[in-house]
Amino acid sequence: MEEKSKVIQLKNIQKTFHTKNKEVNVLRNLNAEFYEGNLYAVMGHSGNGKSTLIHILGLIDECDEGEYQIYGKNVKNLKDKDASYMRLKNIGFVFQEFNLVPTLKAYENVMVPMLINKEIQAKERKERAIELLSSVGLKERINHFPKELSGGEQQRVAIARSLANNPNIILADEPTGNLDEKSEREIFTLLKKLAEEGKCVIVVSHSSEIKNYADKVYILDKGKLEGENE
Amino acid sequence: MNKYHLKNLFIKITRDKNNIFFIILLVISTIMLIGSITFNKNFNEYIEENINKNINFRVLSVSNKQDEADLGKEELLSIEHVQDVYSSVYGTFLIDSNFANEDLDGKITPQYLPKSTVIHSLIGSQIGENDTGVAIIPKDFYPDNSVYEYNINAKNIIDGESLIGKEFTITYYTRKFENMKFVNDEKLTKTFTVIGVYDNKEFMNYNNDIFISQIDIDEIAKAKIPKNDNPDIEITQIDDYSFNVVVDSLENVESVTEKILEHNFSNVEPSMEIDEGVINTIKISCLVIAIISIAVIILIVLLYMRKKLIRESNYIGILRASGYTKTNVTIQYLFETIITSIITYIIGCILLILLCVILKNIVFNSFNYIGYNIRIFSTDFIIGFVILILTSSISSLYMIHMKLKSNIINLIESRE
């Protein structure tokens, strides 16, 4: 695993939420490294900061202390414009809710993130969207609206959308939380395939099924990441 | 923002059924806005062209002086700015003509054209002071009694211009007083040649009002109102009718009125008077409707955007998570609003133009004599467009700005 390129490094990450009467230290001196070509599972009890970690990794939240590097570049406290650019180039999100636009067809939903990416030619966008949908097994569903798709299919569209700008980091926050077991297995297989293609895939999940697919399983407990069986 | 992005936005807008109600409300407001601007402009033009320039608004009705031989006519003519003086009995006769057919009864009303009056819409020749047997008829000629009921059947309108050079005959009876009432006496006919046509709206005349010379109208008046030689019977004589005094311009009406009163004439009243109160009320109403329309547009856009942005919070969150900056999202929603406003504007304009055509052809044609016309001015539509785009864009920008204050996580995790 160490032979692969390091994509993400977290050093002494701390995150505290302040409520009216108390402070909750969600992440405490958290250290971790994530490499390309691997699927990482982050597990743990509800409310112990798994989603917060994903949000920080995805630059949609900031840590209070510590160092966060992507490809060796410090990305902590970036300005909104720079953080947006970093997300556009490097990060794809998959959420529990599929968050597809109901009035857009599957391929049009996949095209949305590409619309502001100047590196993808305008004429290539549709072709690329269809290609991505084919790669997630939805070649026959490209012209379907979200309501015409099953939950598993909608999540696969969301995965295709997360790949729209060809990011190297895929962050999935409970991607199978709304799906049945069969669809869950399909989604995990798909995410595993992405990791095998060289992406750094980090999945937060309650489901123990993810252990069958992950190259490394982390348990988030008391604000720290511990490798399972370590 | 490129054409593919715009295409994507257009698709998103047109497929979203939630936009229909918004577009309907915005179309109504747009019609109200542009309609009020258009109506106001047409109304101002109407006042300027049809009322301010209309001779009837500078004609004063004045009781004559029965004790003077000429009833005071020369005295009135000697007053500065008085253009002409004639009996108010002119224009009160409804007379049969040979224009009668199965659709029209042939009734016409001879009118007197005051001296020095220019007919701007005249096609053909003017009537000379000593002419007789000549007539100027309306270009949309409708010789029928029903014109007074504003009930003109367009297919029965006679093209006046086609009658230039042709003759027609009128028939009327002399009247006599017998057994305490008027009865028809001798049947008279008179032939006229059409020498010109005019637009009756210019004088607020009906479509059966024809201009003939003073000589001819006097002849008709004398025949229809018999002279009474019996002092024991009181019946209205020609001399009992008041004078119509034509003032040279609208501005001089007030001063001439004062001078006539100074000459001891009584009952001096304008034949037609502009009710400034009504005019101001109409103008203010147009302004109020325009302002209300703008306020409604702002309110509709604010409410709609609020609802839309709540509904699409997750989508905005996804856009932000995918790398859209706040500016990218703002531009996207601004363009959505502008595209929606343009669609609304186009629908509103089409409906407004249709409404104008309907009003023009059905409603105002029935009131042909008042001369009110609806014209569509491109400037009004440009003003309406600018107001619509500006108000909707500013309202939309405000709502987007407020929405983007939320962080990305809240946007993604928000529930409708």
XYZ file of C-alpha atoms in Angstrom:
646
model
C 0.000 0.000 0.000
C 2.896 2.324 0.832
C 4.145 2.084 -2.760
C 1.159 4.051 -3.993
C 1.064 7.881 -4.069
C -0.101 9.625 -0.972
C -3.115 11.721 -1.733
C -4.224 13.007 1.650
C -2.379 13.591 4.873
C -4.020 14.706 8.090
C -1.857 15.790 11.027
C -3.239 16.514 14.478
C -6.628 17.555 13.178
C -8.925 18.993 15.804
C -12.542 20.026 15.494
C -14.728 21.299 18.264
C -18.383 22.197 18.060
C -19.624 24.863 20.399
C -23.142 24.571 21.650
C -24.935 26.807 24.159
C -23.642 25.173 27.279
C -20.832 22.876 26.260
C -18.055 22.156 23.816
C -17.927 18.883 21.906
C -14.487 17.799 20.743
C -15.397 15.750 17.700
C -11.918 15.239 16.304
C -8.888 15.168 18.616
C -5.352 15.165 17.226
C -6.513 12.986 14.377
C -3.776 11.682 12.110
C -4.268 9.726 8.927
C -2.902 9.156 5.457
C -4.885 8.146 2.405
C -3.378 6.745 -0.765
C -4.604 6.469 -4.307
C -5.937 3.142 -5.507
C -7.412 2.280 -2.131
C -10.889 2.133 -0.722
C -11.002 3.275 2.890
C -13.914 2.579 5.173
C -14.509 4.891 8.099
C -16.826 3.361 10.658
C -17.996 4.241 14.091
C -20.984 5.072 16.211
C -23.440 7.764 15.275
C -22.418 11.264 16.240
C -18.768 10.523 16.692
C -17.629 12.746 13.821
C -17.520 10.544 10.729
C -19.437 13.021 8.618
C -17.458 15.914 10.062
C -14.292 14.180 8.929
C -15.681 13.700 5.426
C -16.741 17.365 5.316
C -13.268 18.487 6.339
C -11.688 16.132 3.801
C -14.022 17.544 1.148
C -13.189 21.166 2.022
C -16.779 21.990 2.844
C -15.887 22.395 6.502
C -12.735 23.533 8.220
C -10.763 22.022 11.073
C -9.817 24.184 14.036
C -6.268 22.950 14.430
C -3.874 20.707 12.573
C -2.579 20.323 9.069
C -4.427 19.040 6.027
C -2.560 18.342 2.812
C -3.743 17.146 -0.579
C -0.861 15.987 -2.748
C 1.455 17.722 -0.295
C -0.250 21.073 -0.601
C -1.669 22.631 2.523
C -5.366 23.168 1.944
C -6.356 24.355 5.402
C -8.153 27.707 5.593
C -8.374 28.186 1.828
C -10.460 31.066 0.528
C -13.867 30.049 -0.806
C -12.781 30.516 -4.417
C -9.620 28.402 -3.948
C -11.473 25.727 -1.996
C -14.098 25.577 -4.762
C -11.380 25.177 -7.367
C -9.736 22.416 -5.300
C -13.085 20.588 -5.037
C -13.702 21.006 -8.761
C -10.359 19.479 -9.671
C -9.809 16.860 -6.990
C -12.905 15.871 -5.061
C -16.132 14.076 -5.892
C -18.910 13.696 -3.355
C -21.500 10.976 -2.897
C -24.097 11.560 -0.204
C -26.747 9.441 1.467
C -29.400 11.552 -0.237
C -28.927 11.362 -3.972
C -29.716 15.067 -4.452
C -30.437 14.763 -8.157
C -32.310 17.530 -9.966
C -35.747 16.016 -10.645
C -36.261 18.028 -13.841
C -32.997 16.909 -15.423
C -32.429 13.567 -17.102
C -29.729 11.238 -15.778
C -27.069 12.397 -18.228
C -28.019 16.062 -17.666
C -27.558 15.608 -13.919
C -24.105 14.157 -14.556
C -23.265 17.125 -16.781
C -24.005 19.731 -14.086
C -20.531 19.746 -12.430
C -18.876 19.833 -15.872
C -20.627 23.046 -16.896
C -18.083 25.242 -15.109
C -15.065 23.078 -15.927
C -13.264 24.833 -18.760
C -10.973 21.868 -19.289
C -13.832 19.778 -20.610
C -14.929 20.940 -24.029
C -18.597 21.878 -24.203
C -19.261 19.387 -26.975
C -17.611 16.575 -25.019
C -19.756 16.960 -21.925
C -22.733 14.929 -23.058
C -20.499 12.239 -24.447
C -18.561 12.095 -21.191
C -21.762 12.000 -19.114
C -23.028 9.046 -21.157
C -19.658 7.345 -20.796
C -19.739 7.778 -17.025
C -23.283 6.472 -16.785
C -22.264 3.478 -18.888
C -19.371 2.841 -16.514
C -21.786 2.664 -13.575
C -24.065 0.337 -15.511
C -26.743 2.819 -16.547
C -26.213 2.948 -20.285
C -29.874 2.166 -20.861
C -31.025 4.778 -18.371
C -29.306 7.922 -19.611
C -32.533 9.604 -20.712
C -34.493 8.731 -17.598
C -35.538 11.279 -15.028
C -34.600 10.561 -11.388
C -38.175 9.587 -10.474
C -38.020 6.881 -13.155
C -34.986 5.267 -11.501
C -34.713 2.998 -8.458
C -32.831 4.172 -5.357
C -29.759 2.152 -6.323
C -29.831 3.565 -9.838
C -30.191 7.103 -8.533
C -27.165 6.595 -6.300
C -25.221 5.284 -9.273
C -26.157 8.461 -11.182
C -24.878 10.418 -8.164
C -21.616 8.444 -8.311
C -21.318 9.185 -12.040
C -21.926 12.850 -11.216
C -19.159 12.762 -8.586
C -16.809 11.500 -11.302
C -17.824 14.195 -13.789
C -14.663 16.268 -13.458
C -12.452 13.180 -13.049
C -11.400 13.810 -9.431
C -8.863 11.564 -7.706
C -10.642 11.660 -4.370
C -14.131 10.219 -3.951
C -15.799 10.940 -0.622
C -18.922 8.954 0.122
C -20.958 9.781 3.204
C -23.299 6.869 4.034
C -23.847 6.176 0.316
C -25.999 3.138 0.989
C -27.989 4.526 3.919
C -31.188 4.636 1.860
C -30.678 1.450 -0.132
C -31.555 -2.234 0.202
C -28.868 -4.896 0.591
C -28.666 -5.754 -3.090
C -28.236 -2.124 -4.110
C -25.762 -1.679 -1.268
C -23.558 -4.427 -2.628
C -23.786 -2.923 -6.127
C -22.704 0.497 -4.866
C -19.815 -0.878 -2.816
C -18.697 -2.934 -5.817
C -18.765 0.188 -7.919
C -16.768 2.191 -5.382
C -14.269 -0.656 -5.122
C -13.934 -0.624 -8.903
C -13.173 3.112 -8.783
C -10.457 2.474 -6.202
C -8.993 -0.243 -8.380
C -8.906 2.263 -11.242
C -6.650 4.445 -9.102
C -9.005 6.718 -7.171
C -8.666 7.357 -3.471
C -12.110 6.367 -2.209
C -13.116 7.144 1.366
C -16.452 5.765 2.488
C -18.214 6.560 5.741
C -20.681 3.836 6.511
C -22.587 2.146 9.301
C -22.836 -1.038 7.296
C -20.381 -3.794 8.151
C -20.717 -4.958 4.541
C -18.162 -2.287 3.586
C -15.457 -4.296 5.369
C -15.678 -6.839 2.552
C -14.641 -4.201 0.035
C -12.317 -1.859 1.930
C -8.551 -2.035 1.653
C -8.363 -0.462 5.063
C -11.007 0.010 7.712
C -10.765 2.881 10.162
C -12.786 3.159 13.319
C -13.444 6.690 14.485
C -13.617 6.628 18.230
C -13.206 9.426 20.756
C -12.109 11.790 18.017
C -9.299 9.589 16.700
C -8.979 7.232 13.777
C -7.832 3.773 14.656
C -7.116 1.109 12.096
C -9.248 -1.956 12.757
C -7.343 -4.716 14.511
C -4.456 -2.297 15.106
C -21.819 31.021 -18.684
C -21.787 29.538 -22.186
C -24.557 28.494 -24.545
C -24.535 24.903 -23.257
C -24.926 26.171 -19.705
C -27.774 28.440 -20.851
C -29.368 25.524 -22.681
C -29.166 23.459 -19.505
C -30.788 26.300 -17.539
C -33.516 26.657 -20.137
C -34.257 22.929 -19.903
C -34.341 23.144 -16.100
C -36.786 26.073 -16.213
C -39.142 24.729 -18.851
C -39.392 21.298 -17.244
C -40.066 22.620 -13.765
C -43.849 22.667 -13.311
C -43.410 24.834 -10.205
C -42.513 27.671 -12.581
C -45.934 27.710 -14.253
C -47.781 29.500 -11.452
C -44.909 31.935 -11.066
C -44.864 32.669 -14.790
C -48.651 33.176 -14.847
C -48.465 35.694 -11.988
C -45.515 37.433 -13.576
C -47.269 37.557 -16.961
C -50.301 39.233 -15.353
C -48.054 41.772 -13.626
C -46.139 42.375 -16.847
C -49.371 42.954 -18.766
C -50.512 45.366 -16.049
C -47.172 47.181 -16.149
C -46.772 47.531 -19.916
C -50.552 47.935 -20.332
C -50.660 50.871 -17.931
C -47.667 52.505 -19.651
C -49.230 51.933 -23.093
C -52.674 53.118 -22.017
C -51.187 56.214 -20.397
C -49.230 57.092 -23.525
C -52.241 56.479 -25.781
C -54.403 58.530 -23.457
C -51.939 61.438 -23.490
C -51.803 61.285 -27.268
C -55.570 61.129 -27.396
C -55.822 64.237 -25.225
C -53.210 65.982 -27.319
C -54.470 65.005 -30.764
C -58.200 64.447 -30.385
C -59.234 66.763 -27.591
C -56.788 69.664 -27.545
C -57.015 69.974 -31.342
C -60.742 69.272 -31.554
C -62.829 72.265 -32.551
C -65.691 71.275 -30.230
C -63.619 72.152 -27.164
C -63.281 75.755 -28.330
C -66.937 76.285 -29.188
C -69.000 78.317 -26.742
C -72.756 78.191 -26.538
C -74.150 81.713 -26.025
C -77.732 82.912 -25.691
C -78.489 85.450 -28.388
C -79.822 88.953 -27.914
C -83.452 88.782 -29.034
C -83.776 92.554 -28.976
C -81.171 93.098 -31.672
C -81.813 92.682 -35.358
C -78.990 90.240 -35.972
C -79.456 88.735 -32.486
C -75.978 90.028 -31.553
C -74.075 88.006 -34.142
C -71.933 90.900 -35.431
C -71.175 91.981 -31.890
C -69.907 88.485 -31.101
C -67.844 88.381 -34.303
C -66.204 91.681 -33.349
C -64.716 90.135 -30.211
C -61.033 89.342 -30.549
C -60.193 85.646 -31.142
C -63.756 84.821 -32.247
C -63.445 82.881 -35.490
C -67.067 82.244 -36.381
C -70.603 82.478 -35.019
C -73.466 80.215 -36.138
C -76.815 78.982 -34.947
C -76.838 76.006 -32.669
C -79.786 74.623 -34.656
C -77.256 73.438 -37.264
C -76.456 69.805 -36.861
C -79.694 68.914 -35.113
C -81.531 67.427 -38.087
C -81.681 63.754 -38.944
C -82.567 63.521 -42.624
C -83.390 60.733 -45.061
C -81.101 60.067 -47.989
C -81.009 57.743 -50.963
C -78.234 55.763 -49.268
C -81.008 53.713 -47.669
C -80.854 50.017 -48.482
C -81.875 46.773 -46.765
C -79.123 47.160 -44.161
C -79.069 50.927 -43.627
C -81.929 53.366 -43.129
C -80.072 56.177 -44.965
C -80.344 58.690 -42.098
C -77.699 61.404 -42.186
C -77.063 64.546 -40.177
C -75.931 67.655 -42.063
C -73.243 69.546 -40.177
C -71.866 73.022 -40.533
C -68.149 73.438 -40.889
C -67.149 76.718 -39.186
C -65.162 79.221 -41.213
C -61.361 78.849 -41.286
C -61.661 75.326 -39.949
C -59.055 73.083 -41.497
C -59.995 69.433 -41.965
C -56.667 67.660 -41.415
C -58.001 64.346 -42.615
C -59.626 65.756 -45.739
C -59.306 63.819 -48.971
C -60.774 65.769 -51.882
C -61.959 69.390 -51.872
C -62.965 71.841 -49.188
C -66.398 73.513 -49.229
C -66.230 77.127 -50.426
C -68.138 79.911 -48.662
C -70.625 80.344 -51.530
C -70.831 76.705 -52.581
C -74.092 74.838 -52.629
C -75.040 71.243 -53.407
C -71.672 69.849 -52.279
C -70.862 67.610 -49.336
C -67.941 66.137 -47.453
C -68.793 62.720 -46.004
C -67.032 60.462 -43.475
C -64.470 58.116 -45.003
C -66.142 55.315 -43.037
C -69.668 56.334 -43.968
C -72.532 54.766 -42.069
C -75.825 56.461 -42.965
C -77.992 54.856 -40.319
C -79.807 55.891 -37.168
C -78.024 53.162 -35.177
C -74.754 55.150 -35.051
C -76.123 56.884 -31.958
C -76.409 53.529 -30.216
C -72.704 52.821 -30.970
C -73.926 49.857 -32.947
C -71.972 49.927 -36.172
C -71.893 46.801 -38.253
C -68.457 46.958 -39.894
C -69.546 45.064 -43.005
C -72.164 47.752 -43.774
C -69.708 50.643 -43.627
C -69.559 52.446 -46.963
C -66.171 53.474 -48.279
C -66.639 57.249 -48.503
C -63.715 57.720 -50.851
C -65.446 55.588 -53.491
C -68.289 58.118 -53.498
C -66.186 61.183 -54.358
C -67.634 62.810 -57.461
C -70.892 60.952 -57.094
C -74.282 62.427 -56.333
C -76.790 61.637 -53.632
C -80.168 63.001 -52.715
C -81.683 63.983 -49.406
C -85.380 64.164 -48.690
C -87.006 66.303 -46.036
C -90.292 67.967 -45.291
C -91.232 71.476 -44.495
C -93.120 71.672 -41.246
C -96.244 73.548 -40.326
C -98.112 74.127 -37.093
C -101.604 72.660 -37.228
C -104.034 71.782 -34.494
C -101.467 72.694 -31.863
C -98.789 70.401 -33.248
C -96.157 70.224 -35.990
C -96.975 68.202 -39.072
C -95.071 67.474 -42.296
C -96.053 69.701 -45.119
C -94.217 69.844 -48.410
C -91.723 67.154 -49.447
C -88.413 68.597 -50.623
C -85.424 66.933 -52.205
C -81.935 68.219 -52.715
C -79.053 66.699 -54.597
C -75.463 66.893 -53.397
C -72.183 65.954 -54.954
C -69.558 64.349 -52.744
C -66.432 66.496 -53.109
C -64.401 65.030 -50.278
C -64.148 62.648 -47.333
C -62.929 63.216 -43.774
C -62.196 61.203 -40.650
C -65.226 61.845 -38.430
C -63.132 61.071 -35.324
C -61.238 64.318 -35.933
C -64.388 66.247 -35.005
C -65.857 63.623 -32.649
C -68.620 63.350 -35.204
C -70.707 60.288 -35.835
C -70.216 58.226 -38.961
C -73.335 59.719 -40.567
C -72.371 63.383 -40.048
C -71.801 65.088 -43.376
C -70.503 68.610 -43.907
C -72.495 70.837 -46.217
C -72.321 74.570 -46.897
C -73.945 77.175 -44.651
C -76.289 78.124 -47.496
C -77.618 74.571 -47.733
C -77.871 74.016 -44.002
C -79.719 77.296 -43.587
C -82.182 76.202 -46.277
C -82.876 72.948 -44.438
C -83.168 74.699 -41.075
C -85.666 77.212 -42.388
C -87.769 74.480 -43.947
C -87.825 72.307 -40.854
C -88.454 75.071 -38.344
C -91.386 77.084 -39.660
C -91.728 80.727 -38.930
C -94.557 81.417 -36.536
C -96.632 84.476 -37.377
C -99.156 83.944 -34.598
C -97.975 85.792 -31.486
C -100.463 83.870 -29.339
C -98.677 80.611 -29.884
C -95.259 80.087 -28.334
C -93.171 77.703 -30.350
C -89.434 77.545 -30.789
C -88.182 79.589 -33.725
C -84.779 79.549 -35.391
C -84.028 82.807 -33.619
C -84.649 81.160 -30.287
C -81.652 78.908 -30.729
C -78.447 80.026 -29.083
C -75.293 80.860 -30.981
C -72.244 78.691 -31.216
C -69.174 80.897 -30.961
C -65.975 79.382 -32.348
C -62.809 80.599 -30.593
C -59.551 80.491 -32.551
C -57.633 78.409 -29.963
C -58.207 76.477 -26.775
C -56.010 78.881 -24.785
C -58.304 81.823 -25.643
C -61.558 80.173 -24.604
C -61.435 81.578 -21.075
C -60.620 85.151 -22.133
C -63.269 85.110 -24.884
C -65.838 83.819 -22.369
C -65.073 86.783 -20.115
C -65.321 89.223 -23.014
C -68.672 87.790 -24.155
C -70.011 88.210 -20.633
C -68.686 91.766 -20.633
C -70.813 92.327 -23.745
C -73.859 91.336 -21.689
C -74.509 88.031 -23.372
C -75.884 85.358 -21.083
C -75.603 81.581 -20.632
C -72.062 81.350 -21.942
C -71.035 77.704 -21.711
C -68.441 75.609 -23.519
C -70.053 73.090 -25.910
C -67.639 70.490 -24.692
C -65.412 70.804 -21.706
C -62.367 68.882 -20.677
C -62.818 67.507 -17.183
C -59.323 68.004 -15.824
C -60.278 66.025 -12.726
C -61.169 62.940 -14.736
C -58.060 63.270 -16.899
C -55.803 63.590 -13.848
C -57.551 60.661 -12.189
C -56.919 58.491 -15.255
C -53.272 59.569 -15.438
C -52.705 58.983 -11.717
C -54.481 55.624 -11.962
C -52.091 54.559 -14.728
C -49.126 55.612 -12.602
C -50.503 53.813 -9.540
C -51.135 50.630 -11.559
C -47.581 50.782 -12.944
C -46.115 51.239 -9.449
C -48.301 48.467 -8.018
C -47.229 46.204 -10.901
C -43.558 46.828 -10.136
C -44.177 46.175 -6.425
C -46.073 42.985 -7.284
C -43.250 41.837 -9.597
C -40.717 42.377 -6.803
C -42.934 40.595 -4.286
C -43.638 37.667 -6.624
C -39.945 37.222 -7.461
C -38.933 37.449 -3.786
C -41.523 34.895 -2.702
C -40.865 32.634 -5.655
C -37.095 32.750 -5.237
C -37.431 32.111 -1.517
C -39.531 29.018 -2.183
C -37.343 27.888 -5.080
C -34.105 28.306 -3.133
C -35.510 26.381 -0.177
C -36.656 23.636 -2.562
C -33.293 23.561 -4.311
C -31.061 23.892 -1.247
C -29.666 20.394 -1.761
C -28.981 21.145 -5.396
C -27.148 24.363 -4.480
C -25.200 22.361 -1.899
C -24.253 19.818 -4.555
C -23.197 22.601 -6.915
C -20.989 24.096 -4.198
C -19.564 20.684 -3.286
C -18.859 20.052 -6.979
C -16.708 23.147 -7.160
C -19.129 25.952 -8.000
C -18.087 29.205 -6.330
C -20.680 31.523 -4.806
C -20.330 33.676 -7.926
C -20.986 30.667 -10.190
C -24.157 29.828 -8.252
C -25.272 33.476 -8.192
C -24.774 33.805 -11.947
C -26.629 30.534 -12.557
C -29.699 31.630 -10.572
C -29.536 35.155 -11.946
C -29.623 33.763 -15.457
C -32.484 31.457 -14.491
C -34.436 34.494 -13.323
C -33.547 36.476 -16.440
C -34.506 33.606 -18.762
C -37.796 33.153 -16.862
C -38.426 36.909 -17.046
C -37.748 36.941 -20.785
C -40.168 34.030 -21.310
C -42.698 35.902 -19.169
C -42.097 39.111 -21.083
C -42.612 37.443 -24.463
C -45.868 35.778 -23.314
C -47.005 39.052 -21.698
C -46.274 41.058 -24.853
C -48.116 38.601 -27.093
C -51.167 38.622 -24.793
C -51.067 42.409 -24.452
C -50.875 42.904 -28.214
C -53.786 40.480 -28.649
C -55.714 42.401 -25.987
C -54.986 45.685 -27.773
C -56.129 44.235 -31.097
C -59.347 42.947 -29.496
C -59.998 46.271 -27.759
C -59.236 48.177 -30.935
C -61.375 46.059 -33.239
C -64.274 45.227 -30.966
C -64.639 47.761 -28.180
C -63.231 51.024 -29.527
C -64.606 50.512 -33.024
C -68.070 50.558 -31.459
C -67.197 53.973 -30.054
C -65.821 55.115 -33.364
C -66.822 58.732 -32.926
C -64.685 59.350 -29.822
C -61.551 58.798 -31.841
C -59.770 56.760 -29.143
C -57.238 54.520 -30.730
C -54.769 52.075 -29.242
C -51.314 52.273 -30.677
C -48.455 50.099 -29.588
C -45.216 51.944 -28.956
C -41.946 50.047 -29.018
C -40.519 52.385 -26.361
C -43.218 51.275 -23.877
C -42.250 47.681 -24.447
C -38.562 48.489 -24.019
C -39.321 50.370 -20.774
C -41.439 47.433 -19.578
C -38.656 44.994 -20.457
C -36.012 46.989 -18.605
C -38.224 47.383 -15.514
C -39.119 43.673 -15.497
C -35.544 42.443 -15.924
C -34.118 44.941 -13.431
C -36.685 44.367 -10.682
C -36.668 40.588 -11.035
C -32.850 40.434 -11.205
C -32.324 42.648 -8.162
C -34.947 40.737 -6.145
C -33.415 37.458 -7.243
C -29.857 38.572 -6.419
C -30.941 39.566 -2.936
C -32.519 36.164 -2.251
C -29.528 34.250 -3.667
C -27.147 36.360 -1.605
C -29.132 35.527 1.552
C -29.211 31.830 0.657
C -25.495 31.575 0.026
C -24.818 32.747 3.561
C -25.651 29.171 4.614
C -22.667 26.838 4.646
C -22.450 23.977 2.188
C -23.230 21.278 4.756
C -26.451 22.993 5.804
C -27.423 23.356 2.160
C -26.813 19.693 1.383
C -28.490 18.433 4.535
C -31.448 20.798 4.504
C -34.883 19.255 4.150
C -37.733 21.028 2.421
